[in-house]
Short mmCIF file of C-alpha atoms and ligand atoms in Angstrom, two decimals:
data_model
loop_
_atom_site.label_atom_id
_atom_site.label_comp_id
_atom_site.label_asym_id
_atom_site.label_seq_id
_atom_site.Cartn_x
_atom_site.Cartn_y
_atom_site.Cartn_z
CA MET A 200 -18.02 -1.48 11.11
CA GLU A 201 -17.28 1.42 13.49
CA ASN A 202 -15.04 4.42 12.83
CA ILE A 203 -14.88 4.19 9.03
CA LYS A 204 -18.02 5.96 7.79
CA GLY A 205 -17.21 9.55 6.80
CA LYS A 206 -13.44 9.18 7.17
CA VAL A 207 -11.31 10.63 4.37
CA ILE A 208 -8.93 7.90 3.27
CA ALA A 209 -6.19 8.49 0.69
CA ILE A 210 -4.78 5.41 -1.06
CA THR A 211 -1.65 5.28 -3.23
CA GLY A 212 -1.48 2.64 -5.96
CA ALA A 213 -5.26 2.46 -6.12
CA SER A 214 -5.44 1.56 -9.82
CA SER A 215 -5.24 -2.24 -9.41
CA GLY A 216 -4.87 -5.18 -7.03
CA ILE A 217 -4.82 -4.50 -3.31
CA GLY A 218 -5.16 -0.70 -3.57
CA GLU A 219 -8.23 -1.02 -5.77
CA ALA A 220 -9.76 -3.58 -3.40
CA ILE A 221 -9.09 -1.33 -0.40
CA ALA A 222 -10.75 1.59 -2.18
CA ARG A 223 -13.83 -0.40 -3.10
CA HIS A 224 -14.17 -2.02 0.33
CA LEU A 225 -13.69 1.14 2.41
CA SER A 226 -16.02 3.08 0.15
CA GLY A 227 -18.62 0.37 0.69
CA LEU A 228 -18.21 0.98 4.42
CA GLY A 229 -18.93 4.69 3.97
CA ALA A 230 -15.43 6.19 3.73
CA LYS A 231 -14.66 9.07 1.35
CA VAL A 232 -11.82 7.67 -0.72
CA VAL A 233 -9.09 9.52 -2.59
CA LEU A 234 -7.38 7.42 -5.23
CA GLY A 235 -3.89 7.99 -6.61
CA ALA A 236 -1.77 6.15 -9.19
CA ARG A 237 -0.15 6.81 -12.57
CA ARG A 238 -2.81 5.09 -14.75
CA LEU A 239 -5.55 7.69 -14.78
CA ALA A 240 -7.92 5.69 -17.02
CA LYS A 241 -7.96 2.83 -14.50
CA LEU A 242 -8.66 5.22 -11.64
CA GLU A 243 -11.50 6.77 -13.61
CA THR A 244 -13.13 3.37 -14.19
CA ILE A 245 -12.84 2.40 -10.52
CA ALA A 246 -14.15 5.81 -9.39
CA ASN A 247 -17.13 5.56 -11.74
CA ASP A 248 -18.00 2.14 -10.29
CA ILE A 249 -17.77 3.52 -6.77
CA VAL A 250 -19.98 6.49 -7.64
CA ASN A 251 -22.52 4.17 -9.27
CA LYS A 252 -22.71 2.29 -5.98
CA GLY A 253 -23.38 5.53 -4.10
CA GLY A 254 -19.83 6.06 -2.81
CA GLN A 255 -17.87 9.29 -2.46
CA VAL A 256 -14.60 9.26 -4.38
CA VAL A 257 -12.10 11.53 -6.11
CA TYR A 258 -8.92 10.58 -7.93
CA LYS A 259 -5.71 12.16 -9.12
CA LYS A 260 -2.70 11.10 -11.14
CA LEU A 261 0.12 10.37 -8.72
CA ASP A 262 3.71 9.25 -8.99
CA VAL A 263 4.91 8.45 -5.46
CA THR A 264 8.56 8.78 -6.47
CA GLN A 265 7.97 12.56 -6.79
CA PRO A 266 7.65 14.22 -3.35
CA ASP A 267 5.81 17.25 -4.74
CA ASP A 268 3.32 14.98 -6.48
CA VAL A 269 2.49 13.33 -3.16
CA LYS A 270 2.11 16.74 -1.46
CA ASP A 271 -0.22 17.82 -4.28
CA PHE A 272 -2.19 14.58 -3.79
CA VAL A 273 -2.70 15.35 -0.10
CA ASN A 274 -3.65 18.97 -0.84
CA PHE A 275 -6.08 17.75 -3.48
CA ALA A 276 -7.72 15.43 -0.93
CA ILE A 277 -8.02 18.30 1.56
CA GLY A 278 -9.43 20.58 -1.16
CA GLU A 279 -12.08 18.01 -2.02
CA PHE A 280 -12.98 16.61 1.40
CA ASN A 281 -11.50 19.19 3.87
CA THR A 282 -9.12 16.80 5.63
CA ILE A 283 -7.37 13.44 5.58
CA ASP A 284 -7.97 10.87 8.31
CA VAL A 285 -6.06 7.87 6.96
CA PHE A 286 -3.16 7.71 4.50
CA ILE A 287 -2.51 4.30 2.96
CA ASN A 288 0.95 3.80 1.49
CA ASN A 289 0.18 0.91 -0.84
CA ALA A 290 1.96 1.60 -4.18
CA GLY A 291 4.69 -0.96 -4.80
CA LEU A 292 6.70 -2.97 -7.32
CA MET A 293 8.19 -6.47 -7.10
CA PRO A 294 10.62 -7.09 -9.98
CA LEU A 295 12.25 -10.16 -8.40
CA SER A 296 15.72 -11.18 -9.62
CA MET A 297 18.94 -12.81 -8.44
CA ILE A 298 21.51 -10.27 -7.26
CA ASN A 299 24.01 -11.51 -9.86
CA ALA A 300 21.58 -10.60 -12.65
CA TYR A 301 22.64 -7.02 -11.78
CA LYS A 302 19.29 -5.44 -12.59
CA VAL A 303 20.47 -2.23 -11.00
CA ASP A 304 17.73 -0.10 -12.58
CA GLU A 305 15.09 -2.37 -11.05
CA TRP A 306 16.76 -2.13 -7.63
CA HIS A 307 16.58 1.65 -7.95
CA LYS A 308 12.93 1.53 -9.02
CA MET A 309 11.99 -0.65 -6.02
CA ILE A 310 13.84 1.64 -3.65
CA ASP A 311 12.22 4.70 -5.24
CA VAL A 312 8.64 3.39 -5.10
CA ASN A 313 8.63 0.97 -2.15
CA ILE A 314 10.78 3.00 0.27
CA LYS A 315 11.04 6.59 -0.90
CA GLY A 316 7.39 6.56 -2.00
CA VAL A 317 6.35 5.65 1.55
CA LEU A 318 8.58 8.37 3.02
CA HIS A 319 7.04 10.87 0.60
CA GLY A 320 3.58 9.80 1.80
CA ILE A 321 4.62 10.31 5.41
CA ALA A 322 6.18 13.71 4.63
CA ALA A 323 2.99 14.82 2.89
CA ALA A 324 0.38 13.56 5.36
CA LEU A 325 2.10 13.80 8.75
CA PRO A 326 1.90 17.62 8.93
CA VAL A 327 -1.88 17.31 8.45
CA PHE A 328 -2.14 14.68 11.18
CA GLU A 329 0.09 16.70 13.54
CA GLU A 330 -1.92 19.86 12.95
CA LYS A 331 -5.16 18.18 14.02
CA ASP A 332 -3.45 15.70 16.38
CA SER A 333 -5.12 12.63 14.90
CA GLY A 334 -4.76 10.37 11.92
CA GLN A 335 -3.55 6.97 10.83
CA PHE A 336 -0.91 5.65 8.47
CA ILE A 337 -1.40 2.21 7.02
CA ASN A 338 1.69 0.96 5.25
CA ILE A 339 1.26 -2.12 3.07
CA THR A 340 4.45 -4.13 3.45
CA SER A 341 4.61 -7.87 2.66
CA VAL A 342 5.55 -11.11 4.38
CA GLY A 343 8.83 -10.08 2.75
CA ASP A 344 9.14 -7.47 5.54
CA ARG A 345 10.36 -10.37 7.74
CA TRP A 346 11.35 -13.07 5.26
CA VAL A 347 13.98 -13.13 2.54
CA GLY A 348 14.89 -15.76 -0.05
CA PRO A 349 16.65 -16.02 -3.39
CA THR A 350 15.36 -13.42 -5.90
CA SER A 351 13.51 -11.46 -3.20
CA THR A 352 16.63 -9.87 -1.70
CA VAL A 353 16.10 -6.27 -2.79
CA TYR A 354 12.29 -6.45 -2.66
CA SER A 355 12.44 -7.85 0.89
CA ALA A 356 15.01 -5.20 1.81
CA THR A 357 12.57 -2.48 0.75
CA LYS A 358 9.81 -4.06 2.83
CA PHE A 359 12.11 -4.61 5.87
CA ALA A 360 12.85 -0.89 5.52
CA VAL A 361 9.18 0.08 5.52
CA ARG A 362 8.63 -2.05 8.62
CA ALA A 363 11.50 -0.21 10.34
CA ILE A 364 10.22 3.18 9.19
CA SER A 365 6.73 2.35 10.44
CA GLU A 366 8.00 1.25 13.86
CA GLY A 367 10.14 4.36 14.24
CA LEU A 368 7.29 6.59 13.11
CA ARG A 369 4.91 4.91 15.58
CA GLN A 370 7.26 5.76 18.43
CA GLU A 371 7.91 9.33 17.33
CA VAL A 372 4.39 10.59 16.72
CA SER A 373 1.94 11.85 19.33
CA ASP A 374 -0.26 9.54 21.36
CA ASN A 375 -3.18 10.28 19.04
CA ILE A 376 -1.65 9.25 15.69
CA ARG A 377 -1.78 5.59 14.72
CA VAL A 378 0.68 3.64 12.57
CA THR A 379 -0.22 0.23 11.19
CA ILE A 380 1.50 -2.16 8.85
CA VAL A 381 -0.45 -4.75 6.92
CA ALA A 382 1.81 -7.51 5.55
CA PRO A 383 0.13 -9.59 2.85
CA GLY A 384 1.13 -13.03 1.69
CA ALA A 385 0.48 -14.06 -1.91
CA THR A 386 -2.51 -12.07 -3.13
CA GLU A 387 -4.28 -11.69 -6.49
CA SER A 388 -3.02 -8.58 -8.26
CA GLU A 389 -0.86 -7.41 -11.14
CA LEU A 390 2.30 -7.51 -8.99
CA ALA A 391 4.05 -10.40 -10.81
CA GLU A 392 3.82 -8.36 -14.02
CA THR A 393 6.74 -6.28 -12.73
CA ILE A 394 9.10 -9.30 -12.96
CA SER A 395 11.08 -8.61 -16.14
CA ASP A 396 12.81 -12.01 -16.56
CA PRO A 397 10.23 -14.21 -18.37
CA GLU A 398 11.67 -17.49 -16.96
CA LEU A 399 11.69 -16.16 -13.41
CA LYS A 400 8.19 -14.77 -13.84
CA LYS A 401 6.96 -18.22 -14.91
CA VAL A 402 8.63 -19.89 -11.89
CA ALA A 403 7.34 -17.21 -9.51
CA ILE A 404 3.81 -17.63 -10.79
CA GLU A 405 3.93 -21.44 -10.72
CA GLN A 406 5.68 -21.85 -7.35
CA PHE A 407 4.85 -18.83 -5.25
CA ARG A 408 1.77 -17.23 -6.71
CA VAL A 409 -0.52 -20.14 -5.89
CA ASN A 410 -3.39 -20.36 -3.40
CA LEU A 411 -3.70 -16.61 -3.82
CA LEU A 412 -5.78 -14.55 -1.43
CA PRO A 413 -8.39 -12.36 -3.04
CA ALA A 414 -7.26 -8.73 -2.68
CA GLU A 415 -10.49 -8.19 -0.72
CA ALA A 416 -8.93 -10.20 2.16
CA ILE A 417 -6.26 -7.53 2.59
CA ALA A 418 -8.90 -4.81 2.32
CA ARG A 419 -10.77 -6.43 5.22
CA ALA A 420 -7.58 -6.40 7.34
CA VAL A 421 -7.13 -2.69 6.57
CA ALA A 422 -10.74 -2.01 7.52
CA TYR A 423 -10.24 -3.88 10.82
CA ALA A 424 -7.27 -1.68 11.74
CA ILE A 425 -9.14 1.53 10.90
CA SER A 426 -12.30 0.42 12.69
CA GLN A 427 -10.69 0.12 16.12
CA PRO A 428 -11.35 2.89 18.65
CA SER A 429 -8.82 5.72 18.32
CA GLU A 430 -6.90 4.61 21.43
CA VAL A 431 -6.29 1.17 19.87
CA ASP A 432 -3.43 1.05 17.37
CA VAL A 433 -3.20 -2.27 15.56
CA ASN A 434 0.54 -2.18 14.88
CA GLU A 435 0.93 -5.16 12.55
CA LEU A 436 -1.31 -7.56 10.69
CA VAL A 437 0.23 -10.44 8.73
CA VAL A 438 -2.31 -12.04 6.38
CA ARG A 439 -1.31 -15.18 4.45
CA PRO A 440 -3.30 -17.72 2.50
CA THR A 441 -3.87 -20.58 4.96
CA ALA A 442 -1.90 -22.89 2.65
CA GLN A 443 1.12 -20.56 2.40
CA LYS A 444 3.58 -22.18 4.81
CA ALA A 445 7.21 -21.73 3.83
CA TYR A 446 7.57 -17.99 3.36
P1 LIG B 87 -0.42 -4.23 -8.34
O1 LIG B 87 0.72 -4.28 -9.32
O2 LIG B 87 -1.73 -4.74 -8.76
O3 LIG B 87 -0.59 -2.75 -7.79
C1 LIG B 87 0.50 -1.88 -7.58
C2 LIG B 87 -0.03 -0.47 -7.56
O4 LIG B 87 1.08 0.43 -7.34
C3 LIG B 87 -0.68 -0.06 -8.86
O5 LIG B 87 -1.88 0.61 -8.57
C4 LIG B 87 0.32 0.89 -9.49
O6 LIG B 87 -0.38 1.88 -10.22
C5 LIG B 87 0.95 1.51 -8.25
N1 LIG B 87 2.23 2.13 -8.52
C6 LIG B 87 3.35 1.57 -9.00
N2 LIG B 87 4.31 2.50 -9.15
C7 LIG B 87 3.76 3.67 -8.76
C8 LIG B 87 4.24 5.00 -8.69
N3 LIG B 87 5.48 5.34 -9.04
N4 LIG B 87 3.41 5.96 -8.23
C9 LIG B 87 2.14 5.66 -7.87
N5 LIG B 87 1.63 4.43 -7.92
C10 LIG B 87 2.44 3.45 -8.36
O7 LIG B 87 0.12 -5.03 -7.08
P2 LIG B 87 -0.46 -5.22 -5.59
O8 LIG B 87 -1.83 -4.75 -5.49
O9 LIG B 87 -0.14 -6.59 -5.22
O10 LIG B 87 0.54 -4.26 -4.79
C11 LIG B 87 0.11 -3.38 -3.77
C12 LIG B 87 1.08 -3.48 -2.59
O11 LIG B 87 0.94 -4.76 -1.99
C13 LIG B 87 2.54 -3.34 -2.97
O12 LIG B 87 3.19 -2.51 -2.02
C14 LIG B 87 3.07 -4.75 -2.86
O13 LIG B 87 4.44 -4.81 -2.57
C15 LIG B 87 2.22 -5.29 -1.73
N6 LIG B 87 2.15 -6.75 -1.63
C16 LIG B 87 1.48 -7.49 -2.58
C17 LIG B 87 1.46 -8.87 -2.48
C18 LIG B 87 0.79 -9.72 -3.50
O14 LIG B 87 0.98 -10.95 -3.49
N7 LIG B 87 -0.01 -9.16 -4.40
C19 LIG B 87 2.11 -9.57 -1.37
C20 LIG B 87 2.78 -8.70 -0.45
C21 LIG B 87 2.77 -7.36 -0.57
P3 LIG B 87 0.09 2.60 -11.56
O15 LIG B 87 0.89 1.59 -12.35
O16 LIG B 87 -1.20 2.99 -12.20
O17 LIG B 87 0.89 3.76 -11.10
#
């Protein structure tokens, strides 16, 4: 694939699921990957695997809810690899619940990670992209960035927000900075673990988390967007399991 080898690509939420798959896939295509998440031991294991396969990787503990942490993550990447070419806002939570369960703390957590975390990523990486007048944001949203149903209200709201932020950002930045959203359907990962209501978790897993895509499928979509020539900005990619029809 063109335009990936040698690029420095920072990935938030790289310790499991889609972020991990993106890291492994892009590294296999020759990118220098920078992994961030809170679970350092998981990052270490993934990084060791990548190194054993001949890849170039560094990792750092990262909490995207803390703006200074995200700035430090970007500075760390630059210190290790001299620049950043792509910043992937992937970290996210999905504690689904009905509004009248009043899980206000979980609403706050989703807003903090899924929306503010993305804004912190933009605030940290955009100055680097503006300075060199090139770069690419890839924001991992969800089919929930355009669909909402019972229990997904707040989660979908966070993803609608990221879609809006991405579209506004795309229009505001220079002609040489790309902004892409990748919106996955149901994909293998640890995401359902964030549902705190055991009954709801069971229903979500039985009804919605079926026919799951391998996380690698989303990694391939990310690679496609990066691999385009710099004057081609793939704005949105929606990737569902073929059998996922209703949402
Ligand atoms: P996982 O739960 O497997 O991965 C979520 C990642 O986010 C983990 O690496 C976790 O790492 C990280 N994370 C959570 N909170 C923070 C934080 N405060 N700071 C830094 N990292 C954090 O789920 P997925 O791989 O599925 O999720 C990745 C993205 O894909 C999310 O944005 C999700 O909304 C989106 N998505 C997933 C779908 C699916 O079906 N799997 C469908 C649609 C969208 P750690 O705990 O180590 O910090």
